[in-house]
Short mmCIF file of C-alpha atoms in Angstrom, two decimals:
data_model
loop_
_atom_site.label_atom_id
_atom_site.label_comp_id
_atom_site.label_asym_id
_atom_site.label_seq_id
_atom_site.Cartn_x
_atom_site.Cartn_y
_atom_site.Cartn_z
CA MET A 1 37.11 -16.52 -19.51
CA ALA A 2 40.30 -18.45 -19.43
CA LYS A 3 43.26 -16.67 -18.04
CA LYS A 4 43.93 -13.32 -16.48
CA SER A 5 46.07 -10.85 -18.32
CA ASN A 6 47.21 -7.33 -17.77
CA ASP A 7 46.12 -6.40 -21.22
CA TRP A 8 42.50 -7.09 -22.03
CA ARG A 9 43.40 -7.38 -25.72
CA ASP A 10 45.30 -10.59 -25.10
CA LEU A 11 42.07 -12.23 -23.96
CA TYR A 12 40.02 -11.55 -27.01
CA THR A 13 42.39 -11.46 -29.97
CA LYS A 14 42.19 -14.35 -32.32
CA LYS A 15 45.12 -16.68 -31.58
CA THR A 16 44.52 -18.91 -34.60
CA GLU A 17 42.14 -18.92 -37.55
CA ASP A 18 39.96 -21.62 -35.89
CA GLU A 19 39.60 -19.86 -32.59
CA PRO A 20 36.66 -17.46 -32.61
CA ALA A 21 37.12 -14.13 -30.89
CA LEU A 22 33.60 -14.22 -29.49
CA PRO A 23 31.96 -17.23 -27.86
CA ASP A 24 29.62 -19.35 -29.99
CA GLY A 25 25.91 -19.32 -29.47
CA PRO A 26 23.72 -16.71 -27.80
CA ILE A 27 25.32 -14.67 -24.99
CA LEU A 28 22.95 -14.73 -22.05
CA PHE A 29 24.90 -13.02 -19.28
CA TYR A 30 27.55 -10.40 -18.82
CA ASN A 31 31.05 -11.87 -18.96
CA GLU A 32 33.82 -11.12 -16.41
CA LEU A 33 35.41 -8.41 -18.53
CA VAL A 34 32.12 -6.56 -18.89
CA ILE A 35 31.53 -6.83 -15.17
CA GLU A 36 35.08 -5.65 -14.57
CA HIS A 37 34.52 -2.52 -16.69
CA PHE A 38 31.20 -2.00 -14.94
CA THR A 39 32.70 -2.14 -11.49
CA ASN A 40 35.87 -0.24 -12.41
CA PRO A 41 35.01 1.93 -15.39
CA ARG A 42 38.02 3.63 -17.00
CA ASN A 43 38.28 7.33 -17.66
CA VAL A 44 35.38 8.45 -15.44
CA GLY A 45 35.14 12.10 -14.67
CA GLU A 46 34.53 15.52 -16.16
CA MET A 47 36.95 17.72 -18.12
CA PRO A 48 36.81 21.44 -17.66
CA GLY A 49 37.99 23.26 -20.85
CA ALA A 50 37.60 20.18 -23.05
CA ASP A 51 38.09 20.53 -26.84
CA GLY A 52 35.00 18.50 -27.63
CA TYR A 53 31.89 17.55 -25.64
CA ALA A 54 28.81 15.36 -26.31
CA LEU A 55 25.62 14.54 -24.44
CA VAL A 56 23.73 11.54 -25.81
CA GLY A 57 20.99 9.15 -24.67
CA ASP A 58 17.70 9.63 -22.89
CA PRO A 59 17.44 9.08 -19.14
CA SER A 60 13.74 8.22 -19.37
CA CYS A 61 14.76 5.33 -21.62
CA GLY A 62 17.34 4.27 -19.08
CA ASP A 63 20.66 5.66 -20.36
CA GLN A 64 22.57 8.84 -20.88
CA MET A 65 26.25 9.65 -21.43
CA LYS A 66 28.42 12.73 -21.27
CA LEU A 67 31.79 12.62 -22.98
CA TRP A 68 34.69 15.09 -23.09
CA ILE A 69 37.81 14.89 -25.29
CA LYS A 70 41.06 16.77 -25.44
CA VAL A 71 42.80 16.83 -28.79
CA GLU A 72 46.50 17.35 -29.27
CA GLU A 73 48.19 17.21 -32.64
CA GLY A 74 45.21 15.46 -34.19
CA ARG A 75 45.06 12.79 -31.48
CA ILE A 76 42.69 12.16 -28.63
CA SER A 77 45.09 12.91 -25.80
CA ASP A 78 42.60 12.69 -22.96
CA ILE A 79 39.05 11.43 -22.67
CA LYS A 80 36.54 11.51 -19.76
CA PHE A 81 32.93 10.35 -19.44
CA LYS A 82 30.05 10.04 -17.11
CA SER A 83 27.25 7.58 -17.77
CA TYR A 84 23.84 6.82 -16.30
CA GLY A 85 22.52 3.44 -17.37
CA CYS A 86 22.51 -0.29 -17.04
CA PRO A 87 25.74 -2.37 -16.58
CA GLY A 88 25.94 -2.86 -20.39
CA ALA A 89 25.78 0.89 -20.96
CA ILE A 90 28.41 1.63 -18.32
CA ALA A 91 30.84 -1.06 -19.44
CA THR A 92 30.52 -0.16 -23.15
CA SER A 93 30.97 3.53 -22.34
CA SER A 94 34.12 2.66 -20.49
CA MET A 95 35.45 0.44 -23.31
CA ALA A 96 34.66 3.08 -25.94
CA THR A 97 36.87 5.53 -24.12
CA VAL A 98 39.61 3.00 -23.81
CA LEU A 99 39.53 2.32 -27.57
CA ALA A 100 39.48 6.01 -28.45
CA LEU A 101 42.24 7.22 -26.18
CA GLY A 102 45.46 7.87 -28.11
CA LYS A 103 43.85 7.39 -31.51
CA THR A 104 44.02 10.00 -34.25
CA LEU A 105 40.67 11.60 -35.07
CA ALA A 106 40.61 9.75 -38.36
CA GLU A 107 41.16 6.37 -36.56
CA ALA A 108 38.63 7.22 -33.85
CA LYS A 109 35.96 8.08 -36.41
CA LYS A 110 36.34 4.60 -37.83
CA LEU A 111 35.48 2.92 -34.53
CA THR A 112 32.12 1.13 -34.45
CA ASP A 113 29.87 -0.42 -31.87
CA ASP A 114 31.08 -3.81 -33.08
CA ASP A 115 34.61 -2.86 -32.06
CA VAL A 116 33.38 -2.11 -28.55
CA VAL A 117 31.47 -5.39 -28.28
CA LEU A 118 34.38 -7.36 -29.65
CA ALA A 119 36.84 -5.69 -27.22
CA LEU A 120 34.52 -6.66 -24.36
CA GLY A 121 34.36 -10.29 -25.52
CA GLY A 122 30.67 -9.98 -26.39
CA ILE A 123 27.64 -8.65 -24.55
CA PRO A 124 24.21 -10.26 -24.23
CA GLU A 125 22.16 -9.86 -27.40
CA ASN A 126 19.43 -7.79 -25.73
CA LYS A 127 22.14 -5.31 -24.57
CA ARG A 128 23.55 -4.87 -28.07
CA HIS A 129 21.99 -1.49 -28.39
CA CYS A 130 23.85 -0.18 -25.30
CA SER A 131 27.16 -0.37 -27.21
CA LEU A 132 25.94 2.36 -29.59
CA MET A 133 25.85 4.95 -26.91
CA GLY A 134 29.61 5.18 -26.31
CA ILE A 135 30.38 5.30 -30.04
CA ASN A 136 27.69 7.89 -30.69
CA ALA A 137 29.05 10.02 -27.90
CA LEU A 138 32.59 9.67 -29.26
CA LEU A 139 31.52 10.70 -32.79
CA SER A 140 29.49 13.67 -31.60
CA ALA A 141 32.32 14.83 -29.38
CA ILE A 142 34.67 14.69 -32.35
CA GLN A 143 32.11 16.63 -34.38
CA ASP A 144 31.84 19.20 -31.64
CA TYR A 145 35.61 19.54 -31.60
CA GLU A 146 35.70 20.00 -35.41
CA LYS A 147 32.92 22.64 -35.21
CA ASN A 148 34.86 24.51 -32.55
CA GLN A 149 37.93 24.38 -34.74
CA GLU A 150 36.03 25.75 -37.74
CA ARG A 151 34.61 28.53 -35.62
CA GLN A 152 38.09 29.45 -34.35
CA ASN A 153 39.59 29.34 -37.84
CA SER A 154 36.88 31.46 -39.37
CA GLY A 155 36.84 33.77 -36.42
CA MET B 1 23.55 -15.23 0.15
CA ILE B 2 20.92 -12.75 1.23
CA TYR B 3 17.66 -13.45 -0.53
CA LEU B 4 15.31 -10.49 -0.76
CA ASP B 5 13.22 -11.53 -3.75
CA HIS B 6 10.38 -13.43 -2.06
CA ASN B 7 7.79 -11.90 -4.42
CA ALA B 8 9.57 -13.70 -7.27
CA THR B 9 9.74 -17.07 -5.59
CA THR B 10 10.58 -18.62 -2.19
CA CYS B 11 12.61 -21.57 -1.04
CA LEU B 12 10.76 -24.83 -0.23
CA HIS B 13 9.99 -25.15 3.43
CA PRO B 14 11.83 -28.25 4.77
CA GLU B 15 8.58 -29.56 6.29
CA VAL B 16 6.91 -29.20 2.89
CA PHE B 17 9.64 -31.23 1.26
CA ARG B 18 9.15 -34.01 3.82
CA VAL B 19 5.42 -34.09 3.14
CA MET B 20 5.98 -34.22 -0.65
CA GLU B 21 8.74 -36.81 -0.70
CA PRO B 22 6.62 -39.96 -0.51
CA PHE B 23 4.49 -38.73 -3.44
CA LEU B 24 7.60 -38.29 -5.56
CA LYS B 25 8.65 -41.82 -4.72
CA GLU B 26 6.51 -44.82 -3.77
CA GLN B 27 3.14 -42.95 -3.59
CA PHE B 28 3.15 -42.17 -7.29
CA GLY B 29 -0.41 -43.31 -8.07
CA ASN B 30 -2.78 -41.49 -10.40
CA ALA B 31 -5.62 -40.03 -8.33
CA SER B 32 -8.12 -41.29 -10.93
CA SER B 33 -7.06 -44.94 -10.60
CA SER B 34 -9.49 -47.11 -8.70
CA TYR B 35 -6.93 -49.46 -7.05
CA ARG B 36 -5.40 -48.77 -3.64
CA LEU B 37 -2.40 -46.79 -4.90
CA GLY B 38 -4.75 -44.46 -6.81
CA ARG B 39 -7.17 -44.22 -3.90
CA GLU B 40 -4.35 -43.14 -1.64
CA ALA B 41 -3.38 -40.43 -4.08
CA LYS B 42 -7.01 -39.36 -4.29
CA ILE B 43 -7.24 -39.17 -0.48
CA ALA B 44 -4.07 -37.04 -0.35
CA LEU B 45 -5.50 -34.79 -3.08
CA GLU B 46 -8.81 -34.26 -1.33
CA ASN B 47 -7.15 -33.70 2.04
CA SER B 48 -4.99 -31.07 0.40
CA ARG B 49 -8.06 -29.44 -1.15
CA LYS B 50 -9.63 -29.26 2.31
CA GLU B 51 -6.46 -27.75 3.76
CA VAL B 52 -6.23 -25.03 1.07
CA ALA B 53 -9.97 -24.30 1.43
CA GLU B 54 -9.63 -23.88 5.16
CA CYS B 55 -6.71 -21.47 4.80
CA ILE B 56 -8.92 -19.01 2.86
CA GLY B 57 -12.29 -19.81 4.50
CA ALA B 58 -13.71 -21.60 1.46
CA LYS B 59 -15.43 -24.92 1.00
CA SER B 60 -13.45 -27.87 -0.33
CA HIS B 61 -15.35 -28.18 -3.58
CA GLU B 62 -14.69 -24.50 -4.33
CA ILE B 63 -10.93 -25.10 -4.82
CA ILE B 64 -9.57 -26.29 -8.17
CA PHE B 65 -5.87 -26.98 -8.53
CA THR B 66 -3.92 -25.53 -11.40
CA SER B 67 -0.29 -25.22 -12.49
CA GLY B 68 0.01 -21.84 -10.69
CA GLY B 69 -0.98 -18.23 -10.59
CA THR B 70 -0.75 -17.58 -14.34
CA GLU B 71 -2.97 -20.54 -15.20
CA SER B 72 -5.43 -19.62 -12.43
CA ASP B 73 -5.75 -16.08 -13.88
CA ASN B 74 -6.15 -17.44 -17.41
CA CYS B 75 -8.83 -20.03 -16.32
CA ALA B 76 -10.74 -17.39 -14.40
CA ILE B 77 -10.77 -14.64 -17.02
CA ARG B 78 -11.03 -16.74 -20.17
CA GLY B 79 -13.45 -19.16 -18.52
CA ILE B 80 -15.87 -16.38 -17.54
CA ALA B 81 -15.46 -14.33 -20.76
CA ARG B 82 -16.21 -17.28 -22.97
CA ASN B 83 -19.19 -18.44 -20.98
CA LEU B 84 -20.84 -15.01 -20.56
CA ARG B 85 -20.15 -13.67 -24.03
CA ALA B 86 -23.82 -13.81 -24.92
CA LYS B 87 -24.52 -11.55 -21.99
CA GLY B 88 -21.97 -8.92 -22.68
CA ASN B 89 -18.38 -8.26 -23.86
CA HIS B 90 -17.04 -5.75 -21.37
CA ILE B 91 -14.28 -6.49 -18.78
CA ILE B 92 -12.95 -4.17 -16.15
CA THR B 93 -9.43 -4.56 -14.84
CA SER B 94 -6.58 -2.19 -13.81
CA ARG B 95 -3.35 -0.89 -15.30
CA ILE B 96 -1.27 -2.43 -12.52
CA GLU B 97 -2.29 -6.04 -12.90
CA HIS B 98 0.26 -8.80 -13.34
CA HIS B 99 0.94 -9.69 -16.96
CA ALA B 100 -0.96 -12.95 -16.51
CA VAL B 101 -4.07 -10.78 -16.30
CA LEU B 102 -3.03 -7.93 -18.64
CA LYS B 103 -1.90 -10.16 -21.52
CA THR B 104 -4.98 -12.35 -21.13
CA CYS B 105 -7.23 -9.30 -21.37
CA GLU B 106 -5.29 -7.99 -24.34
CA ASP B 107 -5.73 -11.34 -25.98
CA LEU B 108 -9.52 -11.19 -25.37
CA GLU B 109 -9.58 -7.74 -26.93
CA LYS B 110 -8.43 -9.39 -30.15
CA GLU B 111 -11.41 -11.67 -29.85
CA GLY B 112 -13.77 -8.71 -29.66
CA PHE B 113 -14.02 -8.03 -26.01
CA ARG B 114 -13.82 -4.44 -24.73
CA VAL B 115 -11.51 -4.02 -21.72
CA THR B 116 -11.32 -1.03 -19.38
CA TYR B 117 -7.91 -0.63 -17.72
CA LEU B 118 -8.59 1.46 -14.59
CA PRO B 119 -5.98 3.98 -13.48
CA VAL B 120 -4.56 4.04 -9.97
CA ASN B 121 -3.74 7.02 -7.69
CA ALA B 122 -0.16 8.11 -6.83
CA GLN B 123 -0.06 5.52 -4.07
CA GLY B 124 -0.92 2.72 -6.50
CA GLN B 125 -4.50 2.06 -5.49
CA VAL B 126 -7.62 1.56 -7.62
CA ASP B 127 -10.61 3.74 -6.65
CA PRO B 128 -13.70 1.55 -6.13
CA ASP B 129 -15.85 4.44 -7.34
CA ASP B 130 -13.95 4.23 -10.60
CA VAL B 131 -15.00 0.55 -10.87
CA ARG B 132 -18.64 1.53 -10.27
CA ARG B 133 -18.51 4.33 -12.82
CA HIS B 134 -17.27 2.00 -15.58
CA ILE B 135 -19.87 -0.74 -15.05
CA GLY B 136 -22.30 -0.91 -17.96
CA GLN B 137 -24.92 -3.17 -19.35
CA GLU B 138 -22.28 -5.17 -21.14
CA THR B 139 -19.95 -5.70 -18.16
CA ILE B 140 -19.44 -9.38 -17.34
CA LEU B 141 -16.24 -9.50 -15.35
CA ILE B 142 -14.18 -7.40 -12.96
CA SER B 143 -10.60 -8.52 -12.30
CA ILE B 144 -8.61 -6.44 -9.80
CA MET B 145 -5.54 -7.81 -7.98
CA PHE B 146 -5.36 -8.11 -4.18
CA ALA B 147 -1.76 -7.04 -3.61
CA ASN B 148 0.53 -5.67 -6.28
CA ASN B 149 3.63 -7.75 -6.93
CA GLU B 150 5.93 -4.79 -7.45
CA THR B 151 4.83 -2.37 -4.71
CA GLY B 152 2.91 -4.66 -2.32
CA VAL B 153 0.09 -2.09 -2.29
CA ILE B 154 -3.19 -3.72 -1.23
CA GLN B 155 -6.24 -2.96 -3.33
CA PRO B 156 -9.70 -2.21 -1.92
CA VAL B 157 -10.91 -5.70 -2.77
CA PRO B 158 -13.82 -5.89 -0.24
CA GLU B 159 -15.19 -2.49 -1.48
CA ILE B 160 -14.95 -3.66 -5.11
CA GLY B 161 -16.44 -6.97 -4.12
CA ALA B 162 -19.45 -5.19 -2.61
CA ILE B 163 -20.00 -3.22 -5.80
CA ALA B 164 -19.64 -6.32 -7.95
CA GLY B 165 -22.19 -8.10 -5.68
CA GLU B 166 -24.69 -5.26 -5.98
CA GLU B 167 -24.38 -5.17 -9.75
CA GLU B 168 -24.24 -8.99 -10.00
CA ILE B 169 -20.99 -9.02 -11.91
CA VAL B 170 -18.45 -11.79 -11.56
CA PHE B 171 -15.42 -10.60 -9.61
CA HIS B 172 -11.96 -12.16 -9.88
CA THR B 173 -8.92 -11.22 -7.81
CA ASP B 174 -5.35 -12.31 -8.33
CA ALA B 175 -4.34 -12.90 -4.77
CA VAL B 176 -0.92 -14.53 -5.59
CA GLN B 177 1.01 -11.89 -3.61
CA ALA B 178 -1.50 -11.64 -0.76
CA VAL B 179 -2.13 -15.23 0.33
CA GLY B 180 0.39 -16.24 2.98
CA LYS B 181 1.32 -12.60 3.65
CA ILE B 182 -1.95 -11.16 4.98
CA PRO B 183 -5.16 -12.87 6.09
CA VAL B 184 -7.38 -13.71 3.08
CA HIS B 185 -10.88 -14.90 3.82
CA VAL B 186 -13.10 -15.25 0.77
CA ASP B 187 -16.29 -14.59 2.82
CA THR B 188 -15.23 -11.03 3.61
CA LEU B 189 -14.14 -10.16 0.07
CA GLY B 190 -17.18 -10.64 -2.16
CA VAL B 191 -15.10 -12.44 -4.77
CA ASN B 192 -16.22 -15.18 -7.09
CA LEU B 193 -12.75 -16.20 -8.20
CA LEU B 194 -9.40 -15.92 -6.47
CA SER B 195 -5.96 -17.00 -7.79
CA ILE B 196 -3.30 -18.48 -5.55
CA SER B 197 0.24 -19.69 -6.23
CA GLY B 198 2.22 -22.28 -4.30
CA HIS B 199 5.81 -21.14 -4.73
CA LYS B 200 5.16 -17.61 -3.35
CA CYS B 201 4.68 -19.07 0.15
CA HIS B 202 7.46 -21.65 0.46
CA GLY B 203 5.63 -24.31 -1.58
CA PRO B 204 6.79 -25.95 -4.80
CA LYS B 205 6.73 -24.30 -8.21
CA GLY B 206 4.23 -25.34 -10.88
CA VAL B 207 1.17 -25.59 -8.63
CA GLY B 208 -1.51 -23.22 -7.55
CA ALA B 209 -5.24 -22.96 -7.07
CA LEU B 210 -8.27 -21.13 -8.22
CA TYR B 211 -11.03 -20.52 -5.74
CA VAL B 212 -14.41 -20.72 -7.58
CA ARG B 213 -17.35 -19.69 -5.43
CA GLU B 214 -20.33 -21.94 -5.67
CA GLY B 215 -22.58 -20.93 -8.56
CA THR B 216 -19.91 -18.97 -10.47
CA PRO B 217 -20.59 -19.48 -14.18
CA LEU B 218 -17.09 -20.74 -15.07
CA VAL B 219 -16.31 -23.06 -18.02
CA PRO B 220 -13.02 -24.87 -18.37
CA VAL B 221 -10.16 -23.50 -20.44
CA VAL B 222 -8.10 -26.67 -20.27
CA THR B 223 -10.36 -29.49 -21.48
CA GLY B 224 -9.90 -33.23 -21.36
CA GLY B 225 -10.69 -35.58 -18.48
CA HIS B 226 -13.13 -35.11 -15.61
CA HIS B 227 -10.56 -33.83 -13.15
CA GLU B 228 -11.13 -30.92 -10.76
CA HIS B 229 -14.88 -30.84 -11.03
CA HIS B 230 -14.62 -30.71 -14.84
CA LEU B 231 -13.04 -27.26 -14.55
CA ARG B 232 -9.39 -28.15 -15.22
CA ALA B 233 -8.52 -31.34 -17.04
CA GLY B 234 -5.22 -33.12 -16.56
CA THR B 235 -3.75 -35.70 -14.14
CA GLU B 236 -3.37 -33.98 -10.84
CA ASN B 237 0.10 -32.99 -9.75
CA VAL B 238 -0.28 -34.86 -6.45
CA PRO B 239 3.21 -34.19 -4.98
CA GLY B 240 2.96 -30.52 -5.92
CA ILE B 241 -0.55 -30.20 -4.54
CA VAL B 242 0.30 -31.95 -1.27
CA GLY B 243 3.33 -29.64 -0.87
CA PHE B 244 1.29 -26.52 -1.83
CA ALA B 245 -1.35 -27.34 0.81
CA ALA B 246 1.28 -27.99 3.48
CA ALA B 247 3.07 -24.74 2.64
CA LEU B 248 -0.13 -22.72 2.75
CA SER B 249 -1.13 -24.27 6.09
CA ILE B 250 2.21 -23.42 7.62
CA ALA B 251 2.13 -19.86 6.23
CA THR B 252 -1.39 -19.41 7.56
CA ARG B 253 -0.49 -20.81 10.95
CA ASP B 254 2.57 -18.64 11.32
CA LEU B 255 1.14 -15.58 9.55
CA ARG B 256 0.87 -13.32 12.59
CA THR B 257 4.36 -13.89 14.00
CA VAL B 258 6.09 -13.83 10.62
CA SER B 259 4.34 -10.74 9.35
CA GLN B 260 5.07 -8.90 12.60
CA LYS B 261 8.81 -9.77 12.33
CA ILE B 262 8.96 -8.83 8.67
CA SER B 263 7.11 -5.53 9.12
CA GLN B 264 9.60 -4.49 11.83
CA LEU B 265 12.52 -5.42 9.56
CA ARG B 266 11.05 -3.45 6.66
CA GLN B 267 10.29 -0.44 8.78
CA ARG B 268 13.87 -0.26 9.99
CA PHE B 269 15.13 -0.85 6.45
CA GLU B 270 13.06 1.90 4.90
CA ALA B 271 13.61 4.42 7.70
CA THR B 272 17.37 3.93 7.62
CA ILE B 273 17.73 4.04 3.85
CA MET B 274 15.60 7.19 3.58
CA SER B 275 17.58 8.94 6.32
CA LYS B 276 21.03 7.92 5.08
CA ILE B 277 20.62 8.27 1.30
CA ASP B 278 19.40 11.44 -0.42
CA GLY B 279 17.02 11.18 -3.35
CA VAL B 280 15.22 7.92 -2.45
CA GLN B 281 11.51 7.30 -2.59
CA VAL B 282 9.52 4.28 -1.45
CA ASN B 283 6.71 3.82 -3.96
CA GLY B 284 3.27 3.22 -2.41
CA MET B 285 4.59 3.96 1.02
CA ASN B 286 1.44 5.74 2.21
CA ALA B 287 -0.98 3.03 1.06
CA PRO B 288 -1.69 -0.22 2.92
CA ARG B 289 0.93 -2.72 1.82
CA VAL B 290 1.70 -6.39 2.40
CA PRO B 291 4.38 -6.36 5.14
CA ASN B 292 7.29 -7.78 3.12
CA THR B 293 7.56 -5.55 0.03
CA SER B 294 9.59 -2.35 -0.40
CA ASN B 295 9.71 -0.73 -3.77
CA MET B 296 12.50 1.88 -3.74
CA SER B 297 13.56 4.33 -6.41
CA PHE B 298 17.05 5.76 -6.19
CA HIS B 299 17.38 8.95 -8.18
CA PHE B 300 20.24 9.52 -10.70
CA VAL B 301 21.05 5.78 -11.01
CA GLU B 302 19.68 2.91 -13.01
CA GLY B 303 18.06 -0.14 -11.41
CA GLU B 304 19.88 -2.96 -13.20
CA SER B 305 23.23 -1.45 -12.28
CA ILE B 306 22.23 -1.40 -8.61
CA LEU B 307 21.03 -4.96 -8.99
CA LEU B 308 24.31 -6.24 -10.41
CA HIS B 309 26.30 -4.51 -7.66
CA LEU B 310 24.01 -6.15 -5.09
CA ASP B 311 24.39 -9.45 -6.88
CA LEU B 312 28.20 -9.15 -6.68
CA LYS B 313 27.79 -8.83 -2.93
CA GLY B 314 25.53 -11.87 -2.79
CA ILE B 315 22.31 -9.93 -2.27
CA TYR B 316 19.35 -10.92 -4.45
CA ALA B 317 16.57 -8.48 -5.23
CA SER B 318 14.78 -7.48 -8.44
CA THR B 319 13.95 -4.57 -10.64
CA GLY B 320 10.60 -3.92 -12.22
CA SER B 321 12.08 -2.17 -15.20
CA ALA B 322 14.76 -3.80 -17.26
CA CYS B 323 16.58 -2.14 -20.13
CA SER B 324 16.55 -5.00 -22.57
CA THR B 325 15.07 -3.97 -25.89
CA GLY B 326 16.38 -0.49 -26.31
CA LEU B 327 12.85 0.80 -25.95
CA PRO B 328 11.74 2.90 -23.02
CA GLU B 329 10.07 0.25 -20.93
CA PRO B 330 9.90 1.17 -17.28
CA SER B 331 7.54 -0.68 -14.97
CA HIS B 332 3.90 -0.37 -16.07
CA VAL B 333 2.94 -0.27 -12.39
CA LEU B 334 5.13 2.75 -11.58
CA MET B 335 4.09 4.42 -14.80
CA ALA B 336 0.42 4.04 -13.79
CA MET B 337 1.28 5.62 -10.42
CA GLY B 338 2.71 8.61 -12.26
CA VAL B 339 6.36 8.01 -11.28
CA PRO B 340 8.48 9.82 -13.86
CA ALA B 341 10.21 7.39 -16.23
CA ARG B 342 13.71 8.46 -15.27
CA ILE B 343 12.94 7.83 -11.63
CA ALA B 344 11.12 4.52 -12.36
CA GLN B 345 14.30 3.35 -14.13
CA GLY B 346 16.15 3.43 -10.84
CA THR B 347 13.83 1.17 -8.95
CA ILE B 348 14.60 -1.93 -6.88
CA ARG B 349 12.04 -4.23 -5.34
CA PHE B 350 13.12 -5.74 -2.07
CA SER B 351 10.77 -8.45 -0.89
CA LEU B 352 11.53 -9.93 2.48
CA GLY B 353 10.76 -13.42 3.81
CA LYS B 354 10.40 -15.29 7.06
CA ASP B 355 14.10 -16.19 7.31
CA ASN B 356 15.63 -12.70 6.81
CA THR B 357 17.51 -11.44 9.86
CA ASP B 358 18.49 -8.09 11.38
CA ASP B 359 22.13 -8.74 10.44
CA GLU B 360 21.24 -9.40 6.83
CA ILE B 361 19.25 -6.14 6.58
CA GLU B 362 22.14 -4.28 8.25
CA PHE B 363 24.52 -5.61 5.54
CA VAL B 364 22.10 -4.74 2.75
CA MET B 365 21.72 -1.16 4.07
CA GLU B 366 25.52 -0.68 4.25
CA SER B 367 25.95 -2.18 0.82
CA LEU B 368 23.23 0.04 -0.69
CA MET B 369 24.81 3.19 0.69
CA GLU B 370 28.15 2.24 -0.90
CA ILE B 371 26.60 1.17 -4.23
CA ILE B 372 24.40 4.21 -4.67
CA ALA B 373 27.32 6.54 -3.89
CA LYS B 374 29.56 4.69 -6.39
CA LEU B 375 26.98 4.80 -9.18
CA ARG B 376 26.21 8.46 -8.55
CA GLU B 377 29.89 9.26 -8.83
CA ILE B 378 29.87 8.07 -12.41
CA SER B 379 26.28 9.15 -13.21
CA SER B 380 25.79 11.81 -15.90
CA LEU B 381 22.56 12.83 -14.19
CA LYS B 382 24.08 13.74 -10.85
CA GLU B 383 25.84 17.09 -10.91
CA ALA B 384 29.28 16.86 -9.34
#
């Protein structure tokens, strides 16, 4: 990774057409940004009275994530998570919450695991599956929120 | 750097390097060449063979040099299976073997052999009676490891050897993790074949040996020239072999003092960790173990995450189970011992060596307490 920046986005956005956002060739190891998210994960915690909640993953397979969201005026105004898993799982959980925070529900639903990987500057190929956990948790938490809304509206 | 992964590999002993150096430079002769340079290589080779033989109480001509533990296992298992096929097609091994044995047996299953993978008890030991029970008319080979690479648990090799002897069945043991750590004398074991690796005891990588007891019906797997009593063709790796023999001699000479020092370090390490951190288990703790290995499961956290945190602090250890394919793939050894998958996922293998110090272990213990607390804080499994 070249230079330090206060905003992670600066590091991985395409500067020119020629410059790839992800490194060429197979990615063998975690990069510094992944390690940084692993050692200092963002938005860790629990959220009593959350608007939406999800539990995904399987601890016997090595990963599990709990995710809570608060929704205000159609936007994700707060997000918290707890994850059990490998460094790839923890870093991608963290990045998924960073990407989702502040987005409208419609925007958040469009997020994919590729967005998480890109935002992290790539993760090793054999860890690609880890990035699904954060996104799956986010989508199920939104679903949970929408179900809660329906229930309230009909009730 | 604090290196606690001696079951993976070890650094080259400086004395070993000195012994090897001339054979990497001016003494480069082929041991099969008849001129002086070749003869000198041959002498070095045969002296090394004698040295290795002495370390395990064997005769010189019972040692064949290979490229390491994996090749020794392959040569032993395939070499016997192929030769005794007419006599029978059944092989007995265990579920906790190294992949060099397991994958070789699986491969032989594709060729029509029948393989019994014996279970182990909760402490990771094979029951010799289980071996006896599974022996049939068709059984031609028993292959049970000496010490397990993940847990360090020592298997009842002499007891199995006695059974194999009574039943006149060829017995192979993968002793890669035992030689250099505990005394290994082939006479007391009842083995026909025993695999050794050089780089596990401060020798070079890419060299090892297979002990082949006189009269064992082994045929070569690697064919070609007349090297190694026609049992393993290929120009001998003289520098490697010389270094391997020197390393093994040093390890054997220093075994008592080194193992005493390492056991004390491990005892302190395990006792402290278990008293200071909740939800820790040492797998195989109540079985006899080689003195350097400690296989620890930390509940509510995942092994690779512990490993990366340790790595960031300059501490090197390993994990038996790596999340790499997206499939549940915890250690086959811990699974065989009945450790629940979610606990097996949080396992770290610490394997100590002769150069580890009290201060290093102190730092590792402090670091572990910090790391486990940090990971549990973000863990979804640990209730807040």
